[in-house]
PDB file of C-alpha atoms in Angstrom:
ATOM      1  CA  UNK A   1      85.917 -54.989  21.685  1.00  0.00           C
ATOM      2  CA  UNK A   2      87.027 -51.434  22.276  1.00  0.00           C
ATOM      3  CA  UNK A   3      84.100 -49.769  20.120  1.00  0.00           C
ATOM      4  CA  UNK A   4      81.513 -51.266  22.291  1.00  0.00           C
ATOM      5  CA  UNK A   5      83.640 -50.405  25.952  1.00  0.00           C
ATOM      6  CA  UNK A   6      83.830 -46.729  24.456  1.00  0.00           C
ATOM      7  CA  UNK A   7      79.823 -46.897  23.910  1.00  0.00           C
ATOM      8  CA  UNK A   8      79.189 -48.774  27.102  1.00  0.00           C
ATOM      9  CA  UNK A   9      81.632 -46.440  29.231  1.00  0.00           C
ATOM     10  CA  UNK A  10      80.335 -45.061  32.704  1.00  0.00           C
ATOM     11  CA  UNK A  11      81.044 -42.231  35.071  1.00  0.00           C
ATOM     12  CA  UNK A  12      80.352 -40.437  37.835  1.00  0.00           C
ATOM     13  CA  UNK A  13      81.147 -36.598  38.778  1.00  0.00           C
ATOM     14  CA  UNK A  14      80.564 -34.581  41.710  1.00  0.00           C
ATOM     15  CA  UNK A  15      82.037 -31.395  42.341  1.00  0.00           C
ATOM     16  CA  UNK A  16      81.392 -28.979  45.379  1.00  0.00           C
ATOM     17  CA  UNK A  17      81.849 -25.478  42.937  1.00  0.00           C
ATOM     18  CA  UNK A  18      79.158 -25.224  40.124  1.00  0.00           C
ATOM     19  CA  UNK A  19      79.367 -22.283  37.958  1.00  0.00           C
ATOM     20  CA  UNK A  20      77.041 -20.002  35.896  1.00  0.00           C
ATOM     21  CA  UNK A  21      78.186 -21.813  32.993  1.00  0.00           C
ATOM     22  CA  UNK A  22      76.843 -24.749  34.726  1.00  0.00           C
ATOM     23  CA  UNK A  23      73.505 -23.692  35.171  1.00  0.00           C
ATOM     24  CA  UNK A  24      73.124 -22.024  31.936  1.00  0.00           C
ATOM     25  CA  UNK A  25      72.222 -18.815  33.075  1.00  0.00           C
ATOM     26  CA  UNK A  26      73.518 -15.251  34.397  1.00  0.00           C
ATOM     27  CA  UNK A  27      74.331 -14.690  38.199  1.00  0.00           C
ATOM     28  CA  UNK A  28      71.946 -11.921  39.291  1.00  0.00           C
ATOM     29  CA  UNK A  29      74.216  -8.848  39.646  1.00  0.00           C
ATOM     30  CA  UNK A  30      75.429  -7.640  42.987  1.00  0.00           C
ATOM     31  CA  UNK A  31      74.565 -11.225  44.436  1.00  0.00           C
ATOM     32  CA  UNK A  32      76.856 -13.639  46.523  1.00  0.00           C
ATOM     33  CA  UNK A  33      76.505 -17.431  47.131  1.00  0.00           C
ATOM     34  CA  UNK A  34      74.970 -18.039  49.841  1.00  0.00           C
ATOM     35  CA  UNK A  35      75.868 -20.945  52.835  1.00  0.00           C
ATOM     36  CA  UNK A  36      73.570 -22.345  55.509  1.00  0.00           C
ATOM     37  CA  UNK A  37      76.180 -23.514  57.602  1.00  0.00           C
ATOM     38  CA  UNK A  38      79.743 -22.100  57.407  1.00  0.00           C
ATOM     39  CA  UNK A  39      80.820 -26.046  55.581  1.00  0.00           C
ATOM     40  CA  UNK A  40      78.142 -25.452  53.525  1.00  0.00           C
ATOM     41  CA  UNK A  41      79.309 -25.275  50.061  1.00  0.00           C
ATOM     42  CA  UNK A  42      76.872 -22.423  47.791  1.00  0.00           C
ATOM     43  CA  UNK A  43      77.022 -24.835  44.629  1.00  0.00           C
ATOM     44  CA  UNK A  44      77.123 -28.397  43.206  1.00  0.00           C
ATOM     45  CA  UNK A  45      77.428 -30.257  40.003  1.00  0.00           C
ATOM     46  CA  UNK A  46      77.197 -34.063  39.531  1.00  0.00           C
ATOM     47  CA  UNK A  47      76.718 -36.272  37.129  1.00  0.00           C
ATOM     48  CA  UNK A  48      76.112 -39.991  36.550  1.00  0.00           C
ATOM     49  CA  UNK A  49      76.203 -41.975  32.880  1.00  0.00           C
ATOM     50  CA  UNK A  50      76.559 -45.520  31.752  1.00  0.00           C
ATOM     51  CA  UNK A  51      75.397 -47.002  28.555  1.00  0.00           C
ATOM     52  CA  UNK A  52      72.597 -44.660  27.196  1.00  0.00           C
ATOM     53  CA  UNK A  53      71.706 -43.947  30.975  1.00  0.00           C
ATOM     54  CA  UNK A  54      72.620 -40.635  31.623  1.00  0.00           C
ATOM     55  CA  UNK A  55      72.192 -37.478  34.176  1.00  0.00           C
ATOM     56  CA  UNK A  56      73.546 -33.809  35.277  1.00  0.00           C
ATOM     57  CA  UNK A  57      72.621 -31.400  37.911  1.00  0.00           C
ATOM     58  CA  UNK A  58      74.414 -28.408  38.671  1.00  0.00           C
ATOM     59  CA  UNK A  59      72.875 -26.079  41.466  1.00  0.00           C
ATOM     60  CA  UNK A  60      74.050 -22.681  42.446  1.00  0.00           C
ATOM     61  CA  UNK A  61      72.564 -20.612  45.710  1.00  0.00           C
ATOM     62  CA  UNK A  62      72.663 -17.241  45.852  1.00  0.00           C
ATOM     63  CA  UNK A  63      71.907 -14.203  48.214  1.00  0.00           C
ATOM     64  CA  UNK A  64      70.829 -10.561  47.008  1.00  0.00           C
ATOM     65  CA  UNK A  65      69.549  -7.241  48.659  1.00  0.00           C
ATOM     66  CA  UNK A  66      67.025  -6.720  45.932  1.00  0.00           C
ATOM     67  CA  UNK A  67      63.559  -7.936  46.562  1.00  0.00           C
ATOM     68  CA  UNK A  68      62.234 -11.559  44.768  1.00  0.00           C
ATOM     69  CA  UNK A  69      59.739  -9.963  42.583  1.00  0.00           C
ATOM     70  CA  UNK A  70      62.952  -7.398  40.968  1.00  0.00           C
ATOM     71  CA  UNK A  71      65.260 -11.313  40.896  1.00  0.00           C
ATOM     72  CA  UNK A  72      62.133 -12.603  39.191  1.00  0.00           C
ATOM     73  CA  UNK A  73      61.719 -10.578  36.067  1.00  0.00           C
ATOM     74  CA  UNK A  74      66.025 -11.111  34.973  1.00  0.00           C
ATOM     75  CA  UNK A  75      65.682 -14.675  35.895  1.00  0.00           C
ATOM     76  CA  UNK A  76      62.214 -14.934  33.039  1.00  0.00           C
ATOM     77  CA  UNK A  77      64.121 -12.819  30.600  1.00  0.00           C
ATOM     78  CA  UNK A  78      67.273 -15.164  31.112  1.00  0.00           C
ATOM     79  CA  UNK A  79      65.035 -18.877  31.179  1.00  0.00           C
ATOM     80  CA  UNK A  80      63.240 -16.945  27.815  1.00  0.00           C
ATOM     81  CA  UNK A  81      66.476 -18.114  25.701  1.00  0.00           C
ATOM     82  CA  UNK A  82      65.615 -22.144  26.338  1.00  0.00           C
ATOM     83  CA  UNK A  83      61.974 -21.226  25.792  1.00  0.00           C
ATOM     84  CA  UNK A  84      58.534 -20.780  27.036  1.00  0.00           C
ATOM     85  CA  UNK A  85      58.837 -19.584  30.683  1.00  0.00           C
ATOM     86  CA  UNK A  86      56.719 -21.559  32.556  1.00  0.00           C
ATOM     87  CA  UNK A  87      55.750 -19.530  36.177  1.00  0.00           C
ATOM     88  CA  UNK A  88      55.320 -22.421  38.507  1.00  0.00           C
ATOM     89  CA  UNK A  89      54.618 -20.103  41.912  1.00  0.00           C
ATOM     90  CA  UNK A  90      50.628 -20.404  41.096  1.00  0.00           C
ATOM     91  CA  UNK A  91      48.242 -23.071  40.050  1.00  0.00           C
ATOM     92  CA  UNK A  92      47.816 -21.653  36.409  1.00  0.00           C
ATOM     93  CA  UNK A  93      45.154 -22.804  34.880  1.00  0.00           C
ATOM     94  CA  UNK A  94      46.993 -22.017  31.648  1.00  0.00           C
ATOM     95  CA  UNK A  95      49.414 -24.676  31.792  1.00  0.00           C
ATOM     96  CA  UNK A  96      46.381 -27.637  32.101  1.00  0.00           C
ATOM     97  CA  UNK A  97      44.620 -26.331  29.096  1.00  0.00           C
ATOM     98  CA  UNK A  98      47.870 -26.742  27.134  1.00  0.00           C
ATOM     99  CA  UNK A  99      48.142 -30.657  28.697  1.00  0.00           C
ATOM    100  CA  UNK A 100      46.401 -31.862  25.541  1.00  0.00           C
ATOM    101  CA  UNK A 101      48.272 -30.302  22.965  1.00  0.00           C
ATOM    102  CA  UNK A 102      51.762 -30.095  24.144  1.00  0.00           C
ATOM    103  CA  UNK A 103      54.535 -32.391  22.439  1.00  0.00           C
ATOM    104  CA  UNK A 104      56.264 -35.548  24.787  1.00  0.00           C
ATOM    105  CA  UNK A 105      59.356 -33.733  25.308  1.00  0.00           C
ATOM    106  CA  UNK A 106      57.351 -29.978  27.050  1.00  0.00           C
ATOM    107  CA  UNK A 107      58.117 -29.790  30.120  1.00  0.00           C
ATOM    108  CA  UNK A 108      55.516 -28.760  33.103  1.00  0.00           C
ATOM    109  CA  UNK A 109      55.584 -27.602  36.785  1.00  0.00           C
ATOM    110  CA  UNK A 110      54.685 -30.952  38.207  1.00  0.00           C
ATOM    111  CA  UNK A 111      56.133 -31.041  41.987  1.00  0.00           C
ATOM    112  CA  UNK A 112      57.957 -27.786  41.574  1.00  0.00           C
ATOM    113  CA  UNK A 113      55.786 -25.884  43.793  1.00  0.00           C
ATOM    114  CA  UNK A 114      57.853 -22.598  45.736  1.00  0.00           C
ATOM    115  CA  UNK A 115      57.485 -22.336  49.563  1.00  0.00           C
ATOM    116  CA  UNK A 116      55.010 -19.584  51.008  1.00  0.00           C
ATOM    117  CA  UNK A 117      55.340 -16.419  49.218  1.00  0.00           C
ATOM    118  CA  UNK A 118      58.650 -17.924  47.044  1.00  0.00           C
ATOM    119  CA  UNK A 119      58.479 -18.358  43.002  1.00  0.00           C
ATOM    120  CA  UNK A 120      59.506 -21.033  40.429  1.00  0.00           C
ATOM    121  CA  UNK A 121      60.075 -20.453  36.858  1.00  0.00           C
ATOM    122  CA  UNK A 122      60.976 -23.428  34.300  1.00  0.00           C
ATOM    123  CA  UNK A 123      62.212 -23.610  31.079  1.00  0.00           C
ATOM    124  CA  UNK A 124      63.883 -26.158  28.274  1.00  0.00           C
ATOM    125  CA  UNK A 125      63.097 -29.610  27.683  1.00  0.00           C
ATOM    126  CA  UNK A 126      62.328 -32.851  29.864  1.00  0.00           C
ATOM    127  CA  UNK A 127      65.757 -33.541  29.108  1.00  0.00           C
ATOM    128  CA  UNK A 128      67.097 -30.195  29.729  1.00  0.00           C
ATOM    129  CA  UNK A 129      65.941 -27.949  32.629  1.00  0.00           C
ATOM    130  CA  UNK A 130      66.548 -24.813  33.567  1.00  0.00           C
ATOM    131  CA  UNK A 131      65.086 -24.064  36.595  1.00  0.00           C
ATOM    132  CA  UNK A 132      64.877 -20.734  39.150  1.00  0.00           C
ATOM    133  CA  UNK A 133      63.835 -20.806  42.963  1.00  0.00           C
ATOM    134  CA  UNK A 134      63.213 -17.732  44.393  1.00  0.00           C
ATOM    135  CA  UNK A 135      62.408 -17.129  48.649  1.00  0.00           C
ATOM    136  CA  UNK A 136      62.564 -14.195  50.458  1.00  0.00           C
ATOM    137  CA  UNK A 137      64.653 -13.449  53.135  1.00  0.00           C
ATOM    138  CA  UNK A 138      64.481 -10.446  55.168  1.00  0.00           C
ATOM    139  CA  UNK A 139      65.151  -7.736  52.752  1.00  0.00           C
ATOM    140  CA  UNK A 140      66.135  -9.318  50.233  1.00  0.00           C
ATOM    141  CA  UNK A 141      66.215 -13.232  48.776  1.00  0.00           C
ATOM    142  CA  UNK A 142      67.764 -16.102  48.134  1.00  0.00           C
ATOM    143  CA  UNK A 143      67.821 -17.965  45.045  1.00  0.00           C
ATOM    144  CA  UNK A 144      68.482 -21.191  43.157  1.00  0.00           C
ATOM    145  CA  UNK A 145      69.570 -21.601  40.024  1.00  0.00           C
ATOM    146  CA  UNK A 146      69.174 -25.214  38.987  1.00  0.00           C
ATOM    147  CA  UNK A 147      70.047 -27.192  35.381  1.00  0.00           C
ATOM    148  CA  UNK A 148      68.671 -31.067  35.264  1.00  0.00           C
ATOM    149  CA  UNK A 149      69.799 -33.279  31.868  1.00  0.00           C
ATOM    150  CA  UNK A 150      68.641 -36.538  31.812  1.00  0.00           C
ATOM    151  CA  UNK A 151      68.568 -39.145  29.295  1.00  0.00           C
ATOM    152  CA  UNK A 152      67.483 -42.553  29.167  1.00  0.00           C
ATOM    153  CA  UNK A 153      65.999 -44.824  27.180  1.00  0.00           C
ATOM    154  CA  UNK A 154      61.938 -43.914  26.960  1.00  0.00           C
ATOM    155  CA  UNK A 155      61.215 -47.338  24.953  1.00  0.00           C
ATOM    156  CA  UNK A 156      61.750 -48.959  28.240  1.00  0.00           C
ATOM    157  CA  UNK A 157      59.333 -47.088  30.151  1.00  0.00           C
ATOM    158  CA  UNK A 158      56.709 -47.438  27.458  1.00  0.00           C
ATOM    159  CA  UNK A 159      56.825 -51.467  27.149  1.00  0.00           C
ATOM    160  CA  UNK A 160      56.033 -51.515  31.017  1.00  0.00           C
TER     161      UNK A 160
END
């Protein structure tokens, strides 16, 4: 049955060079990828599917000169076209009075917490993240831009 192979299909992709595009969002101007090690590679994009299984991450780290707090306020107005910005650097009170009357499908900070003095910023969907990492570094910073799609079939997870 070739209808039901085409449906059924799977996949995997991994590539060492992720790219704004990727991510969804801008590179911070003046900034450069940035490499722990000198094999290090400064981005990656993967991606797994089968069936109606499916998932996506593309990652891109950067270095820049300016200080977090200046990276911070491009990266909110940037994360502001897939939605409410959620800051994820403090324990806002805000975003647990909303737990009740958010829809299945808001996302929240959950585990993203930053390291000491470092932000996080979210945006999009449960199914489509956009997410920003920010830690300074000397200076200046370095910074993560990060994009997480996932679907999968919920139905499951509710019967359990």
């Amino acid at each position: 049955m070739p209808g039901k192979q085409d449906q059924d299909g799977a996949g995997v992709v991994f590539n060492k060079q992720a790219t704004a595009k990727d991510v969804g969002l801008p590179v911070y101007p003046g900034a450069k990828p940035h490499k722990d090690e000198k094999d290090d590679s400064a981005s990656v994009k993967m991606g797994l599917w089968g069936g109606s299984f499916g998932f996506k991450l593309a990652v891109m780290k950067m270095d820049s000169d300016d200080r977090p707090e200046r990276i911070a306020e491009f990266y909110k107005k940037a994360l502001a076209k897939y939605g409410p910005v959620l800051n994820c650097s403090e324990a806002s009170s805000e975003t647990k009075a909303n737990d009740d009357h958010k829809s299945a499908n808001q996302i929240d900070c959950g585990d993203d917490k930053p390291e000491k003095g470092g932000l996080v910023f979210k945006a999009g969907t449960k199914e489509k993240q956009h997410i920003v990492g920010i830690q300074p570094n000397g200076q200046g910073a370095v910074f993560q831009l990060v994009y997480v799609e996932s679907r999968g079939d919920d139905k499951d997870k509710k019967a359990n």
